């Protein structure tokens, strides 16, 4: 008799389980990169951001450290009060430079960070006011669009939405178009969007950022299999899978896969999944853009690209789009 007391699956686990089964019974197999970020995944992503090869973090940080005063000018509309909404705020290490610049200019604004993690919101609300005592902050924990509509109910001031960190790159171009269109429909005249894109550059440099020599990105991908073992009673032999990343300079798509190193069978709770030798699981896209493609995306989704802020090496752009 099985004497283990099974924990009732939580709502999150049910959603996670369903998404995993849909992805792994599809042809070709895929998993959603949004599930990379459990506690262990967050810690590995932190290591990725500190990697020598992962140029993105420093490039966008440089923009915020050295150009926040100019960004501040670009988003302020005289002295009119506004809300600064950040989608996926994380620890706000880059946006804090902009917050400081806005406070130094004595602008009347509230900072409304939105994040899927309750932890992140609690930390921001507790810690940011210690560094910026004049900051008015109200966090929203949940899905971007649901929280955006809550933020709309909270205040009817002009909105400036930040979507940084090349998070838009983790959507295909088609999904990014749908996302931006939906965002556009949630904003009003005079609202602004500031969005960060990783730009097309030397393909070898891009590939190295997702195929680092120390295997940190590999462990980031494999952690999703380990997470399924921990949370969904799966029995993945993690060492039976390898990480494979590739970059296509023409389309700008950098893609990550896990490759099954043997014919094998994995059980996830009550479902059995077969893998052929060398079969792949598509894990993540990190789409890179040319500036002209960024402008095309803005136009397509009903925005006007008004100003671009680039780092010195032209690796990254934070672009301002007007409704
Ligand atoms: C969060 N996102 C922008 C990262 C990226 O660059 O696509 C996630 C990542 N995946 C592997 N390395 C970093």
XYZ file of C-alpha atoms and ligand atoms in Angstrom:
336
model
C 0.000 0.000 0.000
C 1.246 3.485 -0.806
C 1.534 5.258 2.529
C 2.712 8.560 1.047
C 0.232 11.368 1.619
C -0.095 13.075 -1.768
C -0.366 16.841 -1.582
C -3.458 18.162 -3.354
C -2.198 19.938 -6.511
C -2.454 23.720 -6.216
C -4.059 25.835 -8.961
C -0.599 26.824 -10.219
C 0.514 23.195 -10.356
C -2.604 22.160 -12.270
C -1.941 24.872 -14.847
C 1.755 23.927 -14.952
C 0.890 20.219 -15.327
C -1.656 20.850 -18.097
C 0.721 23.115 -20.044
C 3.539 20.568 -19.718
C 1.379 17.684 -20.970
C 0.044 19.712 -23.912
C 3.616 20.723 -24.820
C 5.164 17.269 -24.495
C 2.407 15.433 -26.369
C 2.577 17.919 -29.265
C 4.618 17.376 -32.388
C 7.305 18.782 -32.119
C 7.593 18.794 -28.315
C 7.897 22.112 -26.505
C 7.868 23.619 -23.006
C 7.082 27.205 -22.051
C 10.074 29.257 -20.897
C 7.782 31.084 -18.451
C 8.197 28.004 -16.227
C 11.981 28.499 -15.972
C 11.517 30.832 -13.030
C 10.977 28.811 -9.856
C 13.230 29.657 -6.873
C 16.140 27.653 -8.324
C 15.517 29.083 -11.814
C 15.522 32.660 -10.427
C 18.912 31.967 -8.811
C 20.361 30.529 -12.059
C 19.008 33.495 -14.042
C 20.802 35.760 -11.572
C 24.035 33.885 -12.439
C 23.268 34.254 -16.176
C 22.982 38.024 -15.764
C 26.437 38.046 -14.150
C 28.049 35.924 -16.901
C 30.793 37.435 -19.019
C 28.981 36.314 -22.202
C 25.563 37.743 -21.259
C 26.057 41.323 -22.520
C 22.350 42.292 -22.313
C 22.236 43.268 -18.636
C 25.225 45.609 -18.759
C 24.077 47.182 -22.015
C 20.637 48.097 -20.675
C 22.093 49.108 -17.303
C 24.443 51.529 -19.105
C 21.421 53.134 -20.810
C 19.652 53.698 -17.480
C 22.765 54.804 -15.590
C 23.912 57.318 -18.186
C 20.710 58.438 -19.924
C 18.023 58.496 -17.207
C 17.905 62.305 -17.210
C 17.182 62.286 -20.971
C 14.620 59.458 -20.599
C 13.002 61.502 -17.847
C 12.685 64.476 -20.253
C 11.222 62.195 -22.910
C 8.498 60.776 -20.683
C 7.511 63.879 -18.692
C 4.747 66.052 -20.141
C 5.377 69.400 -18.458
C 4.522 69.029 -14.781
C 1.508 66.808 -15.393
C 1.146 63.970 -12.865
C 1.431 60.419 -14.204
C 1.774 56.753 -13.239
C 4.930 54.845 -14.092
C 3.888 51.209 -14.527
C 6.591 48.562 -14.841
C 5.654 45.161 -16.310
C 7.811 42.407 -14.783
C 9.566 44.804 -12.413
C 11.907 42.219 -10.823
C 14.274 43.948 -8.404
C 14.089 47.288 -10.303
C 17.910 47.558 -10.395
C 17.754 49.408 -13.731
C 14.540 51.375 -13.287
C 15.738 52.730 -9.927
C 18.010 55.096 -11.888
C 14.999 56.471 -13.734
C 13.004 56.728 -10.483
C 15.843 58.790 -8.967
C 15.944 61.106 -11.984
C 12.158 61.631 -11.840
C 12.306 62.409 -8.111
C 15.237 64.799 -8.638
C 13.129 66.653 -11.211
C 10.378 66.878 -8.588
C 7.837 65.269 -10.916
C 4.503 64.123 -9.492
C 4.338 60.406 -10.265
C 3.532 57.070 -8.642
C 5.503 53.922 -9.364
C 3.210 50.918 -9.973
C 5.321 47.773 -10.422
C 3.500 44.694 -11.745
C 5.022 41.242 -11.263
C 3.824 37.658 -11.363
C 5.799 36.980 -8.153
C 4.227 38.084 -4.850
C 7.722 38.037 -3.334
C 9.029 40.577 -5.805
C 6.177 42.993 -5.063
C 6.554 42.634 -1.275
C 10.314 43.251 -1.548
C 9.896 46.303 -3.776
C 7.264 47.864 -1.513
C 9.440 47.233 1.555
C 12.856 48.177 0.151
C 12.499 50.875 -2.512
C 11.123 53.514 -0.078
C 14.216 52.945 2.102
C 16.408 54.012 -0.822
C 13.975 56.608 -2.208
C 11.972 58.050 0.731
C 9.977 60.383 -1.533
C 8.783 57.535 -3.799
C 5.048 56.816 -4.001
C 4.771 53.108 -4.731
C 1.875 50.666 -5.089
C 2.630 47.145 -6.314
C 0.328 44.802 -8.215
C 0.902 41.053 -8.062
C -0.472 38.987 -10.942
C -0.890 38.653 -14.684
C 0.231 41.747 -16.701
C -3.089 42.540 -18.364
C -5.284 41.791 -15.340
C -3.044 43.996 -13.202
C -2.936 46.709 -15.851
C -6.732 46.934 -15.712
C -6.524 47.077 -11.881
C -3.964 49.862 -12.184
C -6.412 51.650 -14.540
C -9.078 51.455 -11.815
C -6.583 52.621 -9.177
C -5.850 55.877 -11.004
C -6.847 57.628 -14.244
C -3.647 59.604 -14.647
C -1.520 59.486 -17.794
C 0.424 56.222 -18.005
C 4.013 55.488 -18.869
C 4.537 51.736 -19.150
C 8.007 50.172 -18.872
C 8.661 46.739 -20.386
C 12.394 46.265 -20.097
C 15.051 43.544 -20.006
C 14.393 42.237 -23.557
C 11.464 40.292 -22.122
C 9.635 40.987 -25.378
C 12.307 38.814 -27.051
C 10.919 35.738 -25.294
C 7.919 35.953 -27.642
C 7.960 35.098 -31.335
C 7.593 38.172 -33.578
C 3.923 37.221 -34.192
C 3.235 36.896 -30.450
C 5.072 40.175 -29.794
C 2.768 41.857 -32.348
C -0.328 40.472 -30.600
C 1.064 41.458 -27.190
C 1.831 45.042 -28.296
C -1.578 45.401 -29.961
C -3.266 44.265 -26.745
C -1.114 46.670 -24.747
C -2.020 49.481 -27.142
C -5.732 48.750 -26.575
C -5.184 49.065 -22.810
C -3.605 52.523 -23.133
C -5.061 55.949 -23.960
C -4.000 58.988 -25.953
C -0.804 60.599 -24.521
C 0.233 57.357 -22.742
C 3.715 56.045 -23.515
C 5.446 52.683 -23.663
C 9.180 52.283 -23.059
C 10.284 48.881 -24.292
C 13.721 47.203 -24.339
C 14.957 45.166 -27.329
C 18.183 43.242 -27.774
C 19.518 44.277 -31.187
C 20.938 42.104 -33.977
C 24.727 42.060 -33.754
C 27.652 39.698 -34.422
C 25.944 36.254 -34.476
C 28.821 34.614 -32.565
C 28.393 37.071 -29.714
C 24.655 36.364 -29.524
C 25.144 32.602 -29.626
C 27.790 32.738 -26.870
C 25.314 34.538 -24.571
C 22.965 31.522 -24.812
C 25.643 28.821 -25.012
C 28.100 29.907 -22.307
C 31.303 27.991 -21.737
C 30.473 27.191 -18.094
C 27.124 25.587 -18.902
C 25.033 27.969 -16.782
C 22.413 28.362 -19.537
C 22.377 24.584 -19.900
C 21.578 24.207 -16.189
C 18.901 26.941 -16.547
C 17.134 24.813 -19.194
C 17.675 21.480 -17.400
C 16.246 22.985 -14.215
C 12.812 22.922 -15.844
C 13.051 19.112 -16.049
C 14.203 19.001 -12.410
C 11.316 21.338 -11.499
C 8.865 18.871 -13.056
C 10.458 16.116 -10.948
C 10.033 18.269 -7.822
C 6.557 19.640 -8.467
C 4.794 17.231 -10.803
C 6.128 13.874 -9.553
C 7.983 13.374 -12.863
C 10.986 11.059 -13.226
C 13.219 12.810 -15.781
C 16.828 11.557 -15.833
C 18.181 15.063 -16.285
C 21.592 13.793 -17.480
C 19.855 12.073 -20.386
C 19.213 15.477 -21.989
C 21.598 18.032 -23.486
C 21.178 21.731 -24.196
C 21.439 22.995 -27.789
C 21.257 26.680 -28.735
C 21.335 28.193 -32.228
C 21.030 31.651 -33.737
C 19.757 32.542 -37.198
C 21.167 35.960 -38.172
C 18.570 36.365 -40.911
C 15.414 35.982 -38.801
C 17.095 37.131 -35.559
C 15.709 34.085 -33.712
C 17.970 32.606 -31.042
C 16.425 29.298 -29.969
C 17.159 26.826 -27.165
C 16.338 23.136 -27.239
C 16.833 20.139 -24.973
C 17.918 17.025 -26.896
C 17.054 13.544 -25.690
C 20.357 11.630 -25.625
C 18.635 8.230 -25.772
C 15.319 6.623 -26.563
C 13.570 6.930 -23.200
C 10.264 7.017 -21.396
C 9.393 9.566 -18.738
C 6.414 9.476 -16.399
C 4.888 12.767 -15.305
C 2.355 12.033 -12.593
C -0.011 9.619 -14.411
C 1.141 10.422 -17.980
C 3.804 8.562 -19.929
C 5.884 10.446 -22.496
C 8.198 8.729 -25.003
C 11.313 10.342 -26.412
C 13.232 9.071 -29.420
C 17.006 9.351 -29.447
C 17.923 12.907 -30.597
C 14.328 14.111 -30.346
C 14.197 17.755 -29.264
C 12.082 19.832 -26.898
C 11.817 23.472 -27.999
C 12.447 25.504 -24.829
C 12.818 29.212 -25.559
C 13.079 31.925 -28.180
C 15.171 35.048 -27.575
C 14.303 37.162 -30.615
C 16.777 39.823 -31.770
C 15.682 42.863 -33.781
C 17.148 45.427 -36.181
C 16.079 48.998 -35.348
C 13.953 49.074 -38.524
C 12.163 45.918 -37.314
C 11.481 47.555 -33.934
C 9.903 50.497 -35.766
C 7.838 48.121 -37.931
C 6.550 46.351 -34.802
C 5.594 49.721 -33.253
C 3.673 50.772 -36.403
C 2.014 47.395 -36.800
C 0.636 47.530 -33.269
C -0.616 51.108 -33.537
C 2.248 52.961 -31.811
C 4.613 55.639 -33.054
C 8.305 55.150 -32.239
C 9.388 58.587 -31.001
C 12.833 58.249 -29.393
C 15.553 55.622 -29.014
C 18.118 55.241 -26.236
C 21.045 52.980 -27.139
C 24.161 51.914 -25.234
C 27.569 52.995 -26.563
C 28.088 49.741 -28.456
C 24.590 49.704 -30.026
C 23.866 46.315 -28.483
C 20.511 47.239 -26.935
C 17.744 49.797 -27.380
C 15.149 51.172 -24.999
C 12.648 52.759 -27.323
C 9.791 55.119 -26.538
C 6.501 54.482 -28.312
C 3.637 56.923 -28.258
C -0.002 55.832 -28.480
C 14.517 37.004 -19.552
N 15.028 36.953 -20.928
C 15.074 38.262 -21.538
C 16.297 36.195 -21.076
C 16.768 36.206 -22.554
O 17.854 36.721 -22.789
O 16.029 35.742 -23.422
C 16.146 34.755 -20.610
C 17.374 33.919 -20.858
N 17.382 32.725 -21.366
C 18.616 32.268 -21.443
N 19.427 33.211 -21.030
C 18.671 34.263 -20.629
